[in-house]
Coordinates of C-alpha atoms in Angstrom, one line a residue:
M343 CA 30.5 -72.5 82.6
Q344 CA 27.5 -74.5 83.3
L345 CA 28.9 -77.6 81.5
A346 CA 31.9 -76.9 83.4
K347 CA 29.7 -76.9 86.8
Y348 CA 27.5 -79.4 85.3
C349 CA 30.7 -82.2 84.8
F350 CA 31.9 -81.9 88.7
L351 CA 28.5 -82.1 90.0
S352 CA 28.0 -85.2 88.6
S353 CA 31.1 -86.5 89.4
L354 CA 32.6 -87.2 85.8
L355 CA 36.1 -87.8 85.0
A356 CA 37.9 -85.1 83.5
I357 CA 38.3 -87.4 80.1
N358 CA 34.2 -87.4 79.9
C359 CA 35.0 -83.5 79.3
A360 CA 36.9 -84.2 76.9
F361 CA 34.9 -85.6 74.0
A362 CA 34.1 -83.2 71.6
E363 CA 33.0 -82.5 68.0
V364 CA 33.8 -80.2 65.5
Q365 CA 31.3 -78.3 63.8
P366 CA 30.9 -74.3 62.7
Q367 CA 30.7 -72.0 65.8
D368 CA 27.5 -69.7 66.4
F369 CA 28.8 -66.0 66.9
S370 CA 25.6 -64.1 65.7
H371 CA 25.2 -63.5 69.8
W372 CA 28.6 -62.0 69.8
P373 CA 28.7 -57.8 69.8
V374 CA 30.8 -57.5 66.7
N375 CA 33.7 -55.7 67.6
G376 CA 36.1 -56.6 65.3
E377 CA 36.6 -58.4 62.2
L378 CA 35.2 -62.0 61.9
K379 CA 37.6 -64.4 60.2
Q380 CA 36.5 -67.7 58.9
L381 CA 38.8 -70.5 59.9
D382 CA 38.9 -73.7 58.2
V383 CA 40.2 -76.7 59.8
E384 CA 39.7 -80.6 59.2
Q385 CA 37.0 -79.6 56.3
Q386 CA 35.3 -77.9 59.1
Q387 CA 34.4 -74.1 59.5
F388 CA 35.1 -71.8 62.7
V389 CA 34.9 -68.4 63.1
S390 CA 37.2 -65.9 64.9
L391 CA 37.1 -62.3 66.1
W392 CA 40.1 -60.2 65.6
L393 CA 41.3 -56.8 66.3
E394 CA 44.2 -54.9 65.5
E395 CA 46.7 -53.1 67.2
E396 CA 46.1 -49.2 68.0
T397 CA 49.5 -48.0 68.3
P398 CA 52.2 -47.0 66.0
Q399 CA 54.4 -50.0 66.7
K400 CA 53.0 -53.6 67.3
R401 CA 53.7 -55.5 70.1
G402 CA 52.8 -58.9 68.7
T403 CA 49.8 -61.0 68.7
I404 CA 47.9 -62.7 71.4
I405 CA 45.4 -65.5 70.7
L406 CA 42.2 -65.6 73.5
L407 CA 40.4 -68.9 74.1
P408 CA 38.1 -68.9 76.5
D409 CA 36.4 -71.5 79.0
W410 CA 33.8 -73.8 77.7
G411 CA 30.6 -72.7 77.2
I412 CA 31.8 -69.3 77.4
S413 CA 31.6 -66.4 75.0
P414 CA 34.7 -64.6 74.7
S415 CA 32.1 -61.3 74.7
A416 CA 30.8 -62.6 78.3
P417 CA 31.9 -60.6 81.3
N418 CA 33.0 -63.3 83.1
S419 CA 35.4 -64.3 79.8
I420 CA 38.4 -62.4 78.5
D421 CA 36.4 -59.9 77.0
S422 CA 38.2 -57.0 78.6
L423 CA 41.8 -58.2 77.6
R424 CA 40.7 -58.8 74.1
Q425 CA 39.4 -55.3 73.8
A426 CA 42.3 -53.6 76.3
L427 CA 45.2 -55.1 74.6
P428 CA 45.1 -53.7 71.5
K429 CA 45.3 -50.3 73.2
L430 CA 48.4 -51.1 74.2
G431 CA 50.0 -52.8 70.8
W432 CA 49.0 -55.9 70.8
E433 CA 46.2 -57.5 67.7
T434 CA 44.1 -60.2 69.5
G435 CA 42.0 -63.0 68.5
A436 CA 39.4 -64.9 69.9
I437 CA 38.2 -68.3 69.2
L438 CA 35.8 -70.6 70.8
P439 CA 37.1 -74.0 71.5
P440 CA 35.2 -77.2 69.5
K441 CA 32.0 -77.5 71.3
P442 CA 31.2 -80.4 73.3
M443 CA 29.8 -84.3 72.2
S444 CA 26.1 -84.7 72.4
G445 CA 26.9 -87.6 74.7
L446 CA 29.7 -85.4 76.6
M447 CA 27.2 -86.2 80.0
Q448 CA 26.9 -89.8 79.3
Q449 CA 28.7 -92.2 81.3
A450 CA 32.3 -92.9 80.0
E451 CA 32.6 -96.2 77.7
A452 CA 35.7 -98.3 77.4
E453 CA 38.7 -96.6 78.2
T454 CA 40.4 -97.2 75.2
E455 CA 37.1 -95.4 73.3
N456 CA 37.5 -92.4 75.8
D457 CA 41.6 -92.4 74.9
E458 CA 40.7 -92.4 71.3
Q459 CA 38.2 -89.6 71.3
L460 CA 40.5 -87.8 73.7
Q461 CA 43.1 -87.6 71.3
Q462 CA 41.0 -86.5 68.5
Y463 CA 39.6 -83.7 70.8
K464 CA 43.5 -82.5 71.2
Q465 CA 44.1 -82.7 67.7
S466 CA 41.2 -80.7 66.7
L467 CA 42.0 -77.9 69.3
Q468 CA 45.9 -77.8 68.3
A469 CA 44.4 -77.6 64.6
L470 CA 42.4 -74.7 65.6
I471 CA 44.8 -72.6 67.3
Q472 CA 47.5 -73.3 64.6
A473 CA 44.8 -71.8 61.9
A474 CA 44.5 -68.8 64.1
K475 CA 47.8 -68.4 64.1
Q476 CA 48.0 -68.2 60.5
N477 CA 45.3 -65.8 60.2
Q478 CA 47.3 -62.8 61.8
A479 CA 47.5 -59.9 60.0
E480 CA 51.4 -60.4 60.1
Q481 CA 53.8 -62.6 62.0
F482 CA 55.5 -60.0 63.7
G483 CA 56.7 -59.2 67.2
F484 CA 55.7 -61.2 70.8
Q485 CA 53.4 -64.5 70.4
V486 CA 51.2 -64.9 73.4
I487 CA 48.2 -67.3 74.2
I488 CA 45.8 -66.3 77.0
A489 CA 43.6 -69.2 77.8
Q490 CA 40.6 -69.8 80.8
G491 CA 39.3 -72.5 82.8
V492 CA 39.5 -75.9 81.1
M493 CA 41.2 -74.2 77.9
G494 CA 44.2 -73.1 80.1
A495 CA 44.9 -76.8 81.3
W496 CA 44.5 -77.9 77.8
L497 CA 46.8 -75.9 76.5
V498 CA 49.4 -76.4 78.9
E499 CA 48.8 -80.1 77.6
L500 CA 49.4 -79.4 74.3
L501 CA 52.7 -77.4 74.9
A502 CA 54.2 -79.8 77.4
E503 CA 53.9 -82.7 74.8
D504 CA 55.6 -80.2 72.1
E505 CA 52.2 -80.6 70.2
L506 CA 52.2 -76.6 69.6
E507 CA 55.0 -74.1 68.5
Q508 CA 56.2 -72.9 72.0
P509 CA 55.0 -69.4 72.2
D510 CA 57.0 -66.5 74.0
G511 CA 54.5 -66.7 76.8
I512 CA 51.2 -68.1 78.1
V513 CA 48.5 -66.7 80.9
L514 CA 46.4 -69.4 82.4
I515 CA 43.1 -67.7 83.8
S516 CA 41.8 -69.9 86.6
A517 CA 42.7 -72.9 84.6
Y518 CA 41.7 -76.2 86.0
Y519 CA 40.7 -80.1 85.1
P520 CA 37.5 -81.4 86.7
N521 CA 39.7 -84.3 88.1
Q522 CA 42.0 -84.4 91.2
T523 CA 44.7 -86.8 89.2
L524 CA 44.6 -84.5 86.0
N525 CA 44.8 -81.7 88.1
K526 CA 48.4 -82.5 89.7
K527 CA 49.6 -83.6 86.2
L528 CA 48.5 -79.9 85.1
A529 CA 50.8 -78.7 87.7
E530 CA 53.8 -81.1 87.2
Q531 CA 53.3 -79.9 83.1
T532 CA 53.2 -76.0 83.9
A533 CA 56.4 -76.3 86.1
T534 CA 58.3 -77.8 83.6
L535 CA 57.4 -75.4 80.5
A536 CA 60.6 -73.1 79.3
I537 CA 58.4 -70.2 78.6
P538 CA 57.3 -67.5 81.0
V539 CA 53.7 -68.6 82.7
L540 CA 51.4 -66.0 84.1
D541 CA 48.9 -67.9 86.2
I542 CA 45.7 -65.7 87.5
Y543 CA 43.4 -67.5 89.5
A544 CA 40.0 -65.3 89.7
E545 CA 37.9 -65.4 93.2
H546 CA 35.2 -68.1 93.8
Y547 CA 35.7 -69.3 89.8
N548 CA 35.2 -72.9 91.1
H549 CA 36.7 -75.8 93.6
W550 CA 38.7 -77.4 91.3
Q551 CA 40.7 -74.3 90.0
Q552 CA 41.2 -73.4 93.4
Q553 CA 42.7 -76.7 94.3
A554 CA 44.8 -77.0 91.0
R555 CA 46.2 -73.3 91.5
E556 CA 47.8 -74.5 94.9
Q557 CA 49.3 -77.7 92.9
R558 CA 50.9 -75.6 90.3
L559 CA 52.3 -73.2 92.9
I560 CA 54.0 -75.9 95.0
A561 CA 55.3 -77.9 91.6
S562 CA 56.5 -74.7 90.0
N563 CA 58.3 -73.8 93.6
K564 CA 60.2 -77.4 93.8
N565 CA 61.1 -77.0 90.1
Q566 CA 62.5 -73.5 90.8
K567 CA 60.3 -72.1 87.8
L568 CA 61.6 -68.6 87.9
N569 CA 59.6 -67.0 85.4
Y570 CA 56.4 -68.1 86.6
R571 CA 54.3 -65.6 88.6
Q572 CA 50.9 -66.5 90.3
T573 CA 48.4 -63.9 91.3
H574 CA 45.1 -63.6 92.8
L575 CA 41.9 -61.5 90.9
P576 CA 39.2 -60.2 93.0
A577 CA 36.0 -61.2 91.4
T578 CA 32.9 -59.0 91.1
A579 CA 29.0 -60.2 90.6
D580 CA 28.6 -63.7 89.4
T581 CA 32.1 -64.3 89.9
A582 CA 33.0 -61.8 87.1
P583 CA 36.7 -60.8 87.3
N584 CA 37.5 -57.6 87.8
S585 CA 38.1 -56.4 84.5
A586 CA 40.5 -53.3 85.1
K587 CA 42.6 -55.4 87.9
L588 CA 43.1 -58.1 85.1
N589 CA 44.3 -56.1 82.0
K590 CA 46.5 -54.5 84.9
T591 CA 48.2 -57.2 85.6
V592 CA 48.4 -58.6 82.2
Y593 CA 50.0 -55.5 81.2
G594 CA 52.5 -55.2 84.5
W595 CA 53.8 -58.9 83.8
F596 CA 54.4 -58.0 79.9
N597 CA 56.4 -55.0 81.5
A598 CA 58.4 -57.0 83.7
L599 CA 59.3 -59.2 80.9
G600 CA 60.8 -56.0 79.3
W601 CA 58.3 -56.0 76.3
Y602 CA 57.5 -52.5 77.1

C-alpha cells in the first residue's frame, strides 16, 4: 500500500509502477496458517500459502493476490477471505506478486524500454499465477481468482488479452491503476470480459480506486454486462475492509451464481 501511495503522490505514470524484478519472496513474517508451497517460476522461487477445504464437498479453488506491498495476512488485505472460504468448501492459495524493481521510483526512461519492462512484468505475473494453479491439491470444481488493488487491474489485463486461462469468475477488491488513462482502459476491458465479475470497492482505499470503479460501472452498464456486480464495502480503522461484510458479500455472489 505504501508503494502505491508513493507512486501517485509522486505523480508517476502507472507504467513506472509496472517495473518489477522476479525474486524469492519473504514469507517469514506471515502467521503460518496453512501449507507453504514453493513455486518455481522462470528460474526463481516463490512461496504460496494454501488451505484445504473443510467440507465434505469441494466447491473449487480460489487464488488470491494482495495489493503491492501488502501481506496476505495483513488486516487490510484478503486474509479474511483466505481463511473463511475453506469453511465454505473452497481450497485457497495466496501468492504475492513479483517485487518492484529497485528503480521503480525513478523517472521513466525511454518509452521503448518501459514497454519492454512492462511486458517482462506481465509475463512474470502470468507465469506465477499459472504455477499457482498447477499447485492445486486437485483440479476440481470452480476456479476463481481474487485480486486486490493494482493486482486487480493487472489480472483484468491478462484475461482481456487471453494471456491467462479464463477462470469461472473473478473478484476485484479496490482495483485501480495509478493513472487516469489506464483506468479508462481497465473499465473497457472489464466490461468486455465474458466471465462473471464481482467488483468490490472499499471505503477510503485511495482516490484512484474511486475514479476507476465509477468508470467500470459506466462501461459495464453501457456494454450491458449482465454478469457484472459492483458493491460498496465499508471500512474500519486504517482503511481495513470490514471482514465480515467482505466474506458475506463474496459468499452471496457465489450463491447468486448458483454455486451453492
